[in-house]
mmCIF file of C-alpha atoms and ligand atoms in Angstrom:
data_model
loop_
_atom_site.group_PDB
_atom_site.id
_atom_site.type_symbol
_atom_site.label_atom_id
_atom_site.label_comp_id
_atom_site.label_asym_id
_atom_site.label_seq_id
_atom_site.Cartn_x
_atom_site.Cartn_y
_atom_site.Cartn_z
ATOM 1 C CA MET A 4 -22.164 2.033 14.357
ATOM 2 C CA THR A 5 -19.474 3.025 16.872
ATOM 3 C CA GLN A 6 -17.463 6.213 16.414
ATOM 4 C CA LEU A 7 -13.709 5.742 16.079
ATOM 5 C CA SER A 8 -12.618 9.345 15.798
ATOM 6 C CA THR A 9 -8.875 10.089 15.527
ATOM 7 C CA PRO A 10 -6.747 12.958 14.173
ATOM 8 C CA PHE A 11 -6.667 11.032 10.870
ATOM 9 C CA THR A 12 -10.443 10.656 10.553
ATOM 10 C CA LYS A 13 -10.870 14.346 11.400
ATOM 11 C CA LEU A 14 -8.212 15.463 8.922
ATOM 12 C CA LEU A 15 -9.768 13.489 6.063
ATOM 13 C CA GLY A 16 -13.400 13.815 7.144
ATOM 14 C CA ILE A 17 -14.059 10.060 7.221
ATOM 15 C CA GLU A 18 -15.757 7.794 9.772
ATOM 16 C CA TYR A 19 -13.215 5.071 10.493
ATOM 17 C CA PRO A 20 -9.409 5.095 10.778
ATOM 18 C CA ILE A 21 -8.941 2.472 8.079
ATOM 19 C CA ILE A 22 -7.175 2.901 4.731
ATOM 20 C CA ALA A 23 -7.446 0.091 2.191
ATOM 21 C CA GLY A 24 -3.824 0.441 1.075
ATOM 22 C CA PRO A 25 -2.982 0.996 -2.596
ATOM 23 C CA MET A 26 -2.103 -2.362 -4.159
ATOM 24 C CA PHE A 27 -0.398 -2.812 -7.505
ATOM 25 C CA LEU A 28 -2.634 -4.932 -9.789
ATOM 26 C CA VAL A 29 -5.228 -5.411 -7.031
ATOM 27 C CA SER A 30 -6.957 -2.102 -6.269
ATOM 28 C CA ASP A 31 -9.381 -0.619 -8.767
ATOM 29 C CA GLU A 32 -12.388 1.716 -8.840
ATOM 30 C CA ASN A 33 -14.699 -0.882 -7.291
ATOM 31 C CA LEU A 34 -12.504 -1.741 -4.304
ATOM 32 C CA VAL A 35 -11.716 1.915 -3.620
ATOM 33 C CA THR A 36 -15.355 2.973 -3.855
ATOM 34 C CA ALA A 37 -16.601 0.098 -1.654
ATOM 35 C CA VAL A 38 -14.148 0.914 1.136
ATOM 36 C CA SER A 39 -14.757 4.668 1.032
ATOM 37 C CA GLU A 40 -18.532 4.193 0.916
ATOM 38 C CA ALA A 41 -18.268 1.963 4.024
ATOM 39 C CA GLY A 42 -16.598 4.792 5.955
ATOM 40 C CA GLY A 43 -12.915 3.884 5.499
ATOM 41 C CA LEU A 44 -10.667 5.323 2.796
ATOM 42 C CA GLY A 45 -9.964 3.329 -0.342
ATOM 43 C CA ALA A 46 -6.670 3.961 -2.136
ATOM 44 C CA MET A 47 -5.097 2.777 -5.392
ATOM 45 C CA PRO A 48 -1.762 3.182 -7.222
ATOM 46 C CA SER A 49 -1.931 5.369 -10.323
ATOM 47 C CA LEU A 50 0.182 2.732 -12.112
ATOM 48 C CA ASN A 51 -2.697 0.240 -12.058
ATOM 49 C CA TRP A 52 -3.759 1.914 -15.298
ATOM 50 C CA ARG A 53 -1.690 1.621 -18.460
ATOM 51 C CA THR A 54 -1.784 5.322 -19.260
ATOM 52 C CA THR A 55 -2.290 8.610 -17.440
ATOM 53 C CA GLN A 56 -5.515 9.103 -19.427
ATOM 54 C CA GLU A 57 -6.910 5.749 -18.215
ATOM 55 C CA PHE A 58 -5.865 6.619 -14.667
ATOM 56 C CA GLN A 59 -7.711 9.949 -14.925
ATOM 57 C CA ALA A 60 -10.818 8.155 -16.212
ATOM 58 C CA ALA A 61 -10.675 5.826 -13.163
ATOM 59 C CA VAL A 62 -10.426 8.790 -10.785
ATOM 60 C CA ARG A 63 -13.432 10.383 -12.467
ATOM 61 C CA ALA A 64 -15.345 7.089 -12.271
ATOM 62 C CA ILE A 65 -14.739 6.980 -8.502
ATOM 63 C CA LYS A 66 -15.848 10.585 -8.117
ATOM 64 C CA GLY A 67 -19.001 9.632 -10.001
ATOM 65 C CA LYS A 68 -19.718 6.713 -7.645
ATOM 66 C CA THR A 69 -18.918 8.235 -4.242
ATOM 67 C CA LYS A 70 -18.728 11.667 -2.689
ATOM 68 C CA LYS A 71 -16.499 10.284 0.081
ATOM 69 C CA PRO A 72 -12.710 10.813 0.256
ATOM 70 C CA PHE A 73 -10.354 8.356 -1.446
ATOM 71 C CA GLY A 74 -6.631 8.142 -2.123
ATOM 72 C CA VAL A 75 -4.043 7.611 -4.855
ATOM 73 C CA ASN A 76 -0.507 6.301 -4.463
ATOM 74 C CA LEU A 77 2.256 7.900 -6.499
ATOM 75 C CA ILE A 78 5.699 6.349 -6.723
ATOM 76 C CA VAL A 79 7.992 9.359 -6.727
ATOM 77 C CA ASN A 80 11.362 7.907 -7.715
ATOM 78 C CA GLN A 81 13.080 7.842 -11.099
ATOM 79 C CA SER A 82 11.712 4.415 -12.013
ATOM 80 C CA ASN A 83 8.235 5.935 -12.411
ATOM 81 C CA LEU A 84 8.284 7.813 -15.697
ATOM 82 C CA ARG A 85 4.643 8.865 -15.166
ATOM 83 C CA GLN A 86 5.056 10.585 -11.822
ATOM 84 C CA HIS A 87 4.651 14.133 -13.177
ATOM 85 C CA PRO A 88 1.610 13.631 -15.456
ATOM 86 C CA ASP A 89 -0.078 11.420 -12.831
ATOM 87 C CA LEU A 90 0.553 14.097 -10.190
ATOM 88 C CA ASP A 91 -1.007 16.669 -12.509
ATOM 89 C CA VAL A 92 -4.123 14.473 -12.695
ATOM 90 C CA CYS A 93 -4.254 14.161 -8.880
ATOM 91 C CA ALA A 94 -4.066 17.939 -8.546
ATOM 92 C CA GLU A 95 -6.564 18.624 -11.337
ATOM 93 C CA GLU A 96 -9.064 16.111 -9.938
ATOM 94 C CA LYS A 97 -8.371 17.233 -6.339
ATOM 95 C CA VAL A 98 -7.713 13.684 -5.103
ATOM 96 C CA PRO A 99 -8.337 14.032 -1.325
ATOM 97 C CA LEU A 100 -5.302 11.976 -0.214
ATOM 98 C CA VAL A 101 -2.093 11.256 -2.088
ATOM 99 C CA ILE A 102 0.192 8.619 -0.601
ATOM 100 C CA THR A 103 3.777 8.846 -1.810
ATOM 101 C CA SER A 104 6.249 6.004 -1.835
ATOM 102 C CA LEU A 105 9.954 5.483 -2.518
ATOM 103 C CA GLY A 106 11.307 8.945 -3.514
ATOM 104 C CA ASN A 107 11.231 12.634 -2.583
ATOM 105 C CA PRO A 108 7.650 13.899 -2.041
ATOM 106 C CA LYS A 109 8.480 17.634 -2.125
ATOM 107 C CA GLU A 110 6.737 18.448 -5.408
ATOM 108 C CA VAL A 111 3.701 16.299 -4.544
ATOM 109 C CA ILE A 112 3.233 18.092 -1.203
ATOM 110 C CA LYS A 113 3.515 21.503 -2.848
ATOM 111 C CA LYS A 114 1.082 20.731 -5.671
ATOM 112 C CA MET A 115 -1.529 18.904 -3.594
ATOM 113 C CA HIS A 116 -1.500 21.486 -0.804
ATOM 114 C CA ALA A 117 -2.061 24.201 -3.400
ATOM 115 C CA VAL A 118 -5.413 22.557 -4.248
ATOM 116 C CA GLY A 119 -6.350 21.855 -0.608
ATOM 117 C CA CYS A 120 -5.566 18.110 -0.548
ATOM 118 C CA LYS A 121 -3.556 16.010 1.913
ATOM 119 C CA VAL A 122 -0.319 14.065 1.444
ATOM 120 C CA PHE A 123 0.876 11.138 3.547
ATOM 121 C CA CYS A 124 4.266 9.553 2.865
ATOM 122 C CA ASP A 125 5.370 5.940 3.273
ATOM 123 C CA VAL A 126 8.256 5.771 5.759
ATOM 124 C CA THR A 127 10.219 2.916 7.281
ATOM 125 C CA THR A 128 12.670 4.922 9.429
ATOM 126 C CA LEU A 129 12.687 7.959 11.728
ATOM 127 C CA ASP A 130 15.181 9.861 9.534
ATOM 128 C CA TYR A 131 12.853 9.721 6.571
ATOM 129 C CA ALA A 132 9.798 10.540 8.722
ATOM 130 C CA LEU A 133 11.558 13.685 9.993
ATOM 131 C CA LYS A 134 12.484 14.618 6.434
ATOM 132 C CA VAL A 135 8.917 14.390 5.107
ATOM 133 C CA GLN A 136 7.582 16.191 8.184
ATOM 134 C CA ASP A 137 10.004 19.042 7.421
ATOM 135 C CA LEU A 138 8.812 19.058 3.803
ATOM 136 C CA GLY A 139 5.256 19.631 5.065
ATOM 137 C CA ALA A 140 3.680 16.142 4.801
ATOM 138 C CA ASP A 141 0.338 15.848 6.601
ATOM 139 C CA GLY A 142 1.221 12.446 8.012
ATOM 140 C CA VAL A 143 3.257 9.293 7.567
ATOM 141 C CA ILE A 144 2.432 5.698 6.787
ATOM 142 C CA ALA A 145 4.686 3.650 9.080
ATOM 143 C CA VAL A 146 5.426 0.682 6.847
ATOM 144 C CA SER A 147 6.492 -2.046 9.262
ATOM 145 C CA ALA A 148 7.851 -5.572 9.264
ATOM 146 C CA GLY A 149 5.236 -8.097 8.181
ATOM 147 C CA ALA A 150 3.584 -5.754 5.660
ATOM 148 C CA GLY A 151 2.645 -6.771 2.144
ATOM 149 C CA GLY A 152 4.510 -4.946 -0.656
ATOM 150 C CA HIS A 153 7.831 -3.314 0.265
ATOM 151 C CA ALA A 154 7.766 -4.037 3.993
ATOM 152 C CA GLY A 155 10.034 -2.140 6.349
ATOM 153 C CA PRO A 156 12.419 -3.884 8.738
ATOM 154 C CA ILE A 157 11.029 -2.625 12.081
ATOM 155 C CA SER A 158 8.247 -4.235 14.135
ATOM 156 C CA PRO A 159 5.046 -2.132 14.183
ATOM 157 C CA LEU A 160 5.074 -2.508 17.992
ATOM 158 C CA VAL A 161 8.278 -0.463 18.005
ATOM 159 C CA LEU A 162 8.025 1.694 14.881
ATOM 160 C CA VAL A 163 4.785 3.493 15.776
ATOM 161 C CA PRO A 164 5.661 4.517 19.377
ATOM 162 C CA PHE A 165 9.229 5.323 18.281
ATOM 163 C CA LEU A 166 8.025 7.674 15.525
ATOM 164 C CA LYS A 167 5.403 9.089 17.902
ATOM 165 C CA LYS A 168 8.156 10.160 20.323
ATOM 166 C CA HIS A 169 9.866 12.242 17.634
ATOM 167 C CA ILE A 170 7.317 13.517 15.111
ATOM 168 C CA LYS A 171 4.167 15.619 15.479
ATOM 169 C CA ILE A 172 2.161 14.635 12.392
ATOM 170 C CA PRO A 173 -0.327 11.700 12.421
ATOM 171 C CA ILE A 174 1.035 8.180 12.014
ATOM 172 C CA VAL A 175 -0.748 5.407 10.130
ATOM 173 C CA LEU A 176 0.385 1.878 10.984
ATOM 174 C CA ALA A 177 0.836 -0.448 7.995
ATOM 175 C CA GLY A 178 1.871 -4.058 8.336
ATOM 176 C CA GLY A 179 0.078 -7.270 9.243
ATOM 177 C CA VAL A 180 -3.252 -5.754 10.252
ATOM 178 C CA ALA A 181 -6.187 -7.971 9.309
ATOM 179 C CA THR A 182 -8.470 -7.808 12.388
ATOM 180 C CA GLY A 183 -10.191 -5.152 14.478
ATOM 181 C CA GLU A 184 -8.292 -6.247 17.601
ATOM 182 C CA GLN A 185 -5.101 -5.218 15.842
ATOM 183 C CA ILE A 186 -6.634 -1.837 14.977
ATOM 184 C CA ALA A 187 -7.371 -1.299 18.689
ATOM 185 C CA ALA A 188 -3.727 -2.239 19.379
ATOM 186 C CA ALA A 189 -2.513 0.226 16.727
ATOM 187 C CA LEU A 190 -4.598 3.034 18.257
ATOM 188 C CA ALA A 191 -3.237 2.107 21.719
ATOM 189 C CA LEU A 192 0.306 2.464 20.340
ATOM 190 C CA GLY A 193 -0.460 5.996 19.186
ATOM 191 C CA ALA A 194 -1.368 5.387 15.546
ATOM 192 C CA SER A 195 -4.096 7.581 14.083
ATOM 193 C CA ALA A 196 -5.185 4.916 11.600
ATOM 194 C CA VAL A 197 -4.129 1.669 9.974
ATOM 195 C CA GLN A 198 -3.358 0.961 6.338
ATOM 196 C CA ILE A 199 -4.440 -2.536 5.365
ATOM 197 C CA GLY A 200 -3.454 -4.303 2.155
ATOM 198 C CA THR A 201 -3.417 -8.090 2.277
ATOM 199 C CA ARG A 202 -6.856 -8.422 3.979
ATOM 200 C CA PHE A 203 -8.444 -6.650 1.024
ATOM 201 C CA ILE A 204 -6.917 -9.047 -1.533
ATOM 202 C CA ALA A 205 -9.400 -11.552 -0.077
ATOM 203 C CA SER A 206 -12.325 -9.294 -0.971
ATOM 204 C CA LYS A 207 -14.987 -9.846 -3.614
ATOM 205 C CA GLU A 208 -13.948 -6.616 -5.351
ATOM 206 C CA ALA A 209 -10.174 -7.303 -5.631
ATOM 207 C CA LYS A 210 -9.537 -7.743 -9.342
ATOM 208 C CA VAL A 211 -7.264 -10.783 -9.072
ATOM 209 C CA ASP A 212 -7.604 -14.457 -9.942
ATOM 210 C CA GLU A 213 -9.468 -16.691 -7.461
ATOM 211 C CA ALA A 214 -6.304 -18.825 -7.081
ATOM 212 C CA TYR A 215 -4.513 -15.777 -5.626
ATOM 213 C CA LYS A 216 -7.368 -15.129 -3.176
ATOM 214 C CA LYS A 217 -7.354 -18.798 -2.164
ATOM 215 C CA ALA A 218 -3.581 -18.671 -1.635
ATOM 216 C CA ILE A 219 -4.158 -15.784 0.820
ATOM 217 C CA LEU A 220 -6.634 -17.921 2.799
ATOM 218 C CA ASP A 221 -4.338 -20.969 2.767
ATOM 219 C CA ALA A 222 -1.033 -19.281 3.649
ATOM 220 C CA ASP A 223 0.474 -19.073 7.130
ATOM 221 C CA PRO A 224 2.691 -16.191 8.303
ATOM 222 C CA GLU A 225 5.832 -18.303 7.867
ATOM 223 C CA ASP A 226 5.006 -18.776 4.171
ATOM 224 C CA ILE A 227 5.786 -15.086 3.561
ATOM 225 C CA VAL A 228 9.338 -14.478 2.298
ATOM 226 C CA MET A 229 11.142 -11.323 1.217
ATOM 227 C CA THR A 230 12.469 -11.298 -2.347
ATOM 228 C CA LYS A 231 14.545 -8.741 -4.227
ATOM 229 C CA LYS A 232 13.570 -10.342 -7.538
ATOM 230 C CA ILE A 233 10.529 -8.099 -8.108
ATOM 231 C CA SER A 234 11.805 -4.557 -7.815
ATOM 232 C CA GLY A 235 15.379 -4.796 -6.556
ATOM 233 C CA THR A 236 14.302 -3.914 -2.983
ATOM 234 C CA PRO A 237 12.847 -6.557 -0.640
ATOM 235 C CA ALA A 238 9.171 -7.281 -1.308
ATOM 236 C CA ALA A 239 6.932 -9.744 0.556
ATOM 237 C CA VAL A 240 5.567 -12.711 -1.413
ATOM 238 C CA ILE A 241 4.000 -16.074 -0.685
ATOM 239 C CA ARG A 242 6.592 -18.838 -0.934
ATOM 240 C CA THR A 243 5.779 -21.048 -3.930
ATOM 241 C CA PRO A 244 7.835 -23.625 -5.890
ATOM 242 C CA TYR A 245 8.627 -20.887 -8.433
ATOM 243 C CA ILE A 246 9.941 -18.523 -5.738
ATOM 244 C CA ASP A 247 12.059 -21.386 -4.365
ATOM 245 C CA GLN A 248 13.451 -21.976 -7.843
ATOM 246 C CA VAL A 249 14.417 -18.371 -8.652
ATOM 247 C CA GLY A 250 15.658 -17.572 -5.130
ATOM 248 C CA LEU A 251 15.265 -14.370 -3.151
ATOM 249 C CA GLU A 252 18.496 -12.505 -3.969
ATOM 250 C CA LEU A 253 19.724 -10.676 -7.060
ATOM 251 C CA ASN A 254 22.343 -12.549 -9.084
ATOM 252 C CA PRO A 255 25.982 -11.297 -8.966
ATOM 253 C CA LEU A 256 25.703 -9.449 -12.313
ATOM 254 C CA GLU A 257 22.533 -7.631 -11.205
ATOM 255 C CA LYS A 258 24.187 -6.721 -7.888
ATOM 256 C CA ALA A 259 27.178 -5.260 -9.725
ATOM 257 C CA LEU A 260 24.981 -3.248 -12.102
ATOM 258 C CA TYR A 261 23.007 -1.899 -9.131
ATOM 259 C CA ARG A 262 26.241 -0.592 -7.585
ATOM 260 C CA TYR A 263 27.157 1.773 -10.461
ATOM 261 C CA PRO A 264 25.281 5.117 -10.625
ATOM 262 C CA GLN A 265 25.331 4.932 -14.465
ATOM 263 C CA THR A 266 23.519 1.589 -14.573
ATOM 264 C CA LYS A 267 21.503 1.680 -11.311
ATOM 265 C CA LYS A 268 18.544 3.636 -12.731
ATOM 266 C CA TYR A 269 18.221 1.320 -15.739
ATOM 267 C CA MET A 270 18.581 -1.789 -13.583
ATOM 268 C CA LYS A 271 15.767 -0.537 -11.356
ATOM 269 C CA MET A 272 13.557 0.052 -14.376
ATOM 270 C CA LEU A 273 14.394 -3.345 -15.893
ATOM 271 C CA ARG A 274 13.911 -5.244 -12.609
ATOM 272 C CA TYR A 275 10.652 -3.395 -12.007
ATOM 273 C CA TYR A 276 9.442 -4.260 -15.511
ATOM 274 C CA ILE A 277 10.333 -7.970 -15.204
ATOM 275 C CA GLY A 278 8.936 -8.181 -11.647
ATOM 276 C CA SER A 279 5.672 -6.447 -12.471
ATOM 277 C CA LYS A 280 5.129 -8.651 -15.534
ATOM 278 C CA ALA A 281 5.537 -11.754 -13.318
ATOM 279 C CA LEU A 282 3.086 -10.306 -10.756
ATOM 280 C CA GLU A 283 0.645 -9.414 -13.515
ATOM 281 C CA LYS A 284 0.618 -12.945 -14.922
ATOM 282 C CA ALA A 285 0.139 -14.550 -11.512
ATOM 283 C CA ALA A 286 -2.562 -12.073 -10.486
ATOM 284 C CA SER A 287 -4.681 -12.656 -13.551
ATOM 285 C CA GLY A 288 -4.504 -16.418 -14.047
ATOM 286 C CA VAL A 289 -2.819 -19.675 -13.207
ATOM 287 C CA THR A 290 0.838 -19.866 -14.239
ATOM 288 C CA TRP A 291 3.738 -21.922 -13.002
ATOM 289 C CA LYS A 292 5.635 -18.646 -12.473
ATOM 290 C CA THR A 293 3.599 -17.873 -9.395
ATOM 291 C CA VAL A 294 4.496 -14.587 -7.700
ATOM 292 C CA TRP A 295 1.789 -13.643 -5.230
ATOM 293 C CA SER A 296 2.475 -10.516 -3.221
ATOM 294 C CA ALA A 297 1.142 -10.615 0.388
ATOM 295 C CA GLY A 298 2.075 -9.851 3.989
ATOM 296 C CA GLN A 299 2.175 -11.900 7.202
ATOM 297 C CA GLY A 300 -1.454 -10.998 7.949
ATOM 298 C CA VAL A 301 -2.378 -13.962 5.675
ATOM 299 C CA GLY A 302 -2.394 -16.085 8.823
ATOM 300 C CA LEU A 303 -5.432 -14.188 10.139
ATOM 301 C CA ILE A 304 -7.550 -14.219 6.966
ATOM 302 C CA GLU A 305 -10.157 -16.935 6.580
ATOM 303 C CA ASP A 306 -12.825 -15.674 4.227
ATOM 304 C CA ILE A 307 -13.446 -13.696 1.051
ATOM 305 C CA LEU A 308 -15.964 -10.948 1.785
ATOM 306 C CA PRO A 309 -17.275 -7.812 0.098
ATOM 307 C CA ALA A 310 -14.865 -4.983 0.996
ATOM 308 C CA GLY A 311 -17.587 -2.953 2.751
ATOM 309 C CA GLU A 312 -18.316 -5.919 4.996
ATOM 310 C CA ILE A 313 -14.612 -6.246 5.811
ATOM 311 C CA VAL A 314 -14.608 -2.605 6.950
ATOM 312 C CA ARG A 315 -17.744 -3.113 9.069
ATOM 313 C CA ARG A 316 -16.352 -6.259 10.675
ATOM 314 C CA LEU A 317 -13.033 -4.530 11.457
ATOM 315 C CA VAL A 318 -14.892 -1.634 13.105
ATOM 316 C CA THR A 319 -17.102 -3.944 15.189
ATOM 317 C CA GLU A 320 -14.118 -6.032 16.323
ATOM 318 C CA CYS A 321 -12.135 -2.896 17.169
ATOM 319 C CA SER A 322 -14.983 -1.362 19.175
ATOM 320 C CA GLU A 323 -15.616 -4.637 21.041
ATOM 321 C CA THR A 324 -11.934 -4.886 21.893
ATOM 322 C CA ILE A 325 -11.858 -1.345 23.273
ATOM 323 C CA GLN A 326 -14.996 -2.056 25.351
ATOM 324 C CA ARG A 327 -13.524 -5.328 26.629
ATOM 325 C CA LEU A 328 -10.318 -3.549 27.685
ATOM 326 C CA ASN A 329 -12.294 -0.756 29.375
ATOM 327 C CA ALA A 330 -14.374 -3.297 31.272
HETATM 328 C C1 FMN B 429 -0.304 -7.025 -3.497
HETATM 329 C C2 FMN B 429 0.181 -5.757 -2.882
HETATM 330 C C3 FMN B 429 0.519 -4.698 -3.698
HETATM 331 C C4 FMN B 429 0.931 -3.479 -3.134
HETATM 332 N N1 FMN B 429 1.204 -2.431 -3.953
HETATM 333 C C5 FMN B 429 1.513 -1.221 -3.427
HETATM 334 C C6 FMN B 429 1.715 -0.104 -4.268
HETATM 335 O O1 FMN B 429 1.622 -0.180 -5.488
HETATM 336 N N2 FMN B 429 2.007 1.081 -3.675
HETATM 337 C C7 FMN B 429 2.097 1.220 -2.311
HETATM 338 O O2 FMN B 429 2.367 2.319 -1.816
HETATM 339 N N3 FMN B 429 1.923 0.167 -1.493
HETATM 340 C C8 FMN B 429 1.614 -1.043 -2.006
HETATM 341 N N4 FMN B 429 1.386 -2.098 -1.189
HETATM 342 C C9 FMN B 429 1.402 -1.896 0.268
HETATM 343 C C10 FMN B 429 -0.007 -1.641 0.828
HETATM 344 O O3 FMN B 429 -0.528 -0.421 0.363
HETATM 345 C C11 FMN B 429 -0.007 -1.625 2.364
HETATM 346 O O4 FMN B 429 0.837 -0.629 2.884
HETATM 347 C C12 FMN B 429 0.434 -2.968 2.920
HETATM 348 O O5 FMN B 429 -0.183 -4.005 2.211
HETATM 349 C C13 FMN B 429 0.088 -3.075 4.402
HETATM 350 O O6 FMN B 429 0.468 -4.307 4.905
HETATM 351 P P1 FMN B 429 -0.524 -5.578 4.950
HETATM 352 O O7 FMN B 429 -0.540 -6.145 3.580
HETATM 353 O O8 FMN B 429 0.158 -6.483 5.911
HETATM 354 O O9 FMN B 429 -1.866 -5.113 5.405
HETATM 355 C C14 FMN B 429 1.005 -3.334 -1.717
HETATM 356 C C15 FMN B 429 0.690 -4.424 -0.918
HETATM 357 C C16 FMN B 429 0.272 -5.621 -1.472
HETATM 358 C C17 FMN B 429 -0.108 -6.768 -0.565
#
């Protein structure tokens, strides 16, 4: 198959510039292994396992199934009470790529570099990208408008070239990518790779209910709305009657409690707990409280495929697009 070599593929020693992004409640050992075995890089959040011990067992299971690089996402803000033990596991198991989100990645960079592993950090703004570059990050994930999860506010068409003008480390575009043509576009903008989430929910391996996968196939981009009801910060979900009923904004009491430093931390933890329970229920079975997390790329997804086949199709489409443009 075609070579798509970039600074990212060289840095990680993989074939294709495609990360299957870490997805809360969706990514597990099977999805990660399938993507990495196909030449991309599968990633998963450590919090998809109930304990640090179970997370470590999952990492070991992946290492038993593939020799290829894979990644783990660590949330590095106060709401994640497991960040230190989970980081210790990443360092002990020499997880090839750690992707940090939400907080300060300083300790992660130091610990993972000490064992020869790479760290990329989620960013939505130039200020934060400069900060993590100064801290020694190996690259950034440019989380753009349209992404699943905690999408950023800036269009990927602007965010990637804007970051590229000011930072030296590799940039991975995240947000709305579901086809190989878009990967070619991302590379043209100066990205070294793409991070794809939503497309991989519609994979055979994704460990979610079939109703969720079907909702991905049925949804159009305009069905994606941003709600603060899951974690306190805007997260992309498919609009359902339940989302319409609960609304997208925090209620006045929650807003007030978020404003005070004394209560903010606890509000974040409480909101995160309530939001993740709702996601968990909807991901694992039919419930009227439907909260399905997804990005605008839903509009481009028409089939549920094995994850390895998704990677191969993306690569073929990307290569054909580059050839077409060259011709
Ligand atoms: C269901 C879902 C759960 C996600 N969970 C996480 C997460 O736990 N940690 C993280 O860093 N990113 C998370 N993301 C973001 C993805 O890793 C990725 O950056 C994003 O999905 C890219 O946008 P796309 O969905 O448009 O491809 C999640 C995305 C989705 C759709």
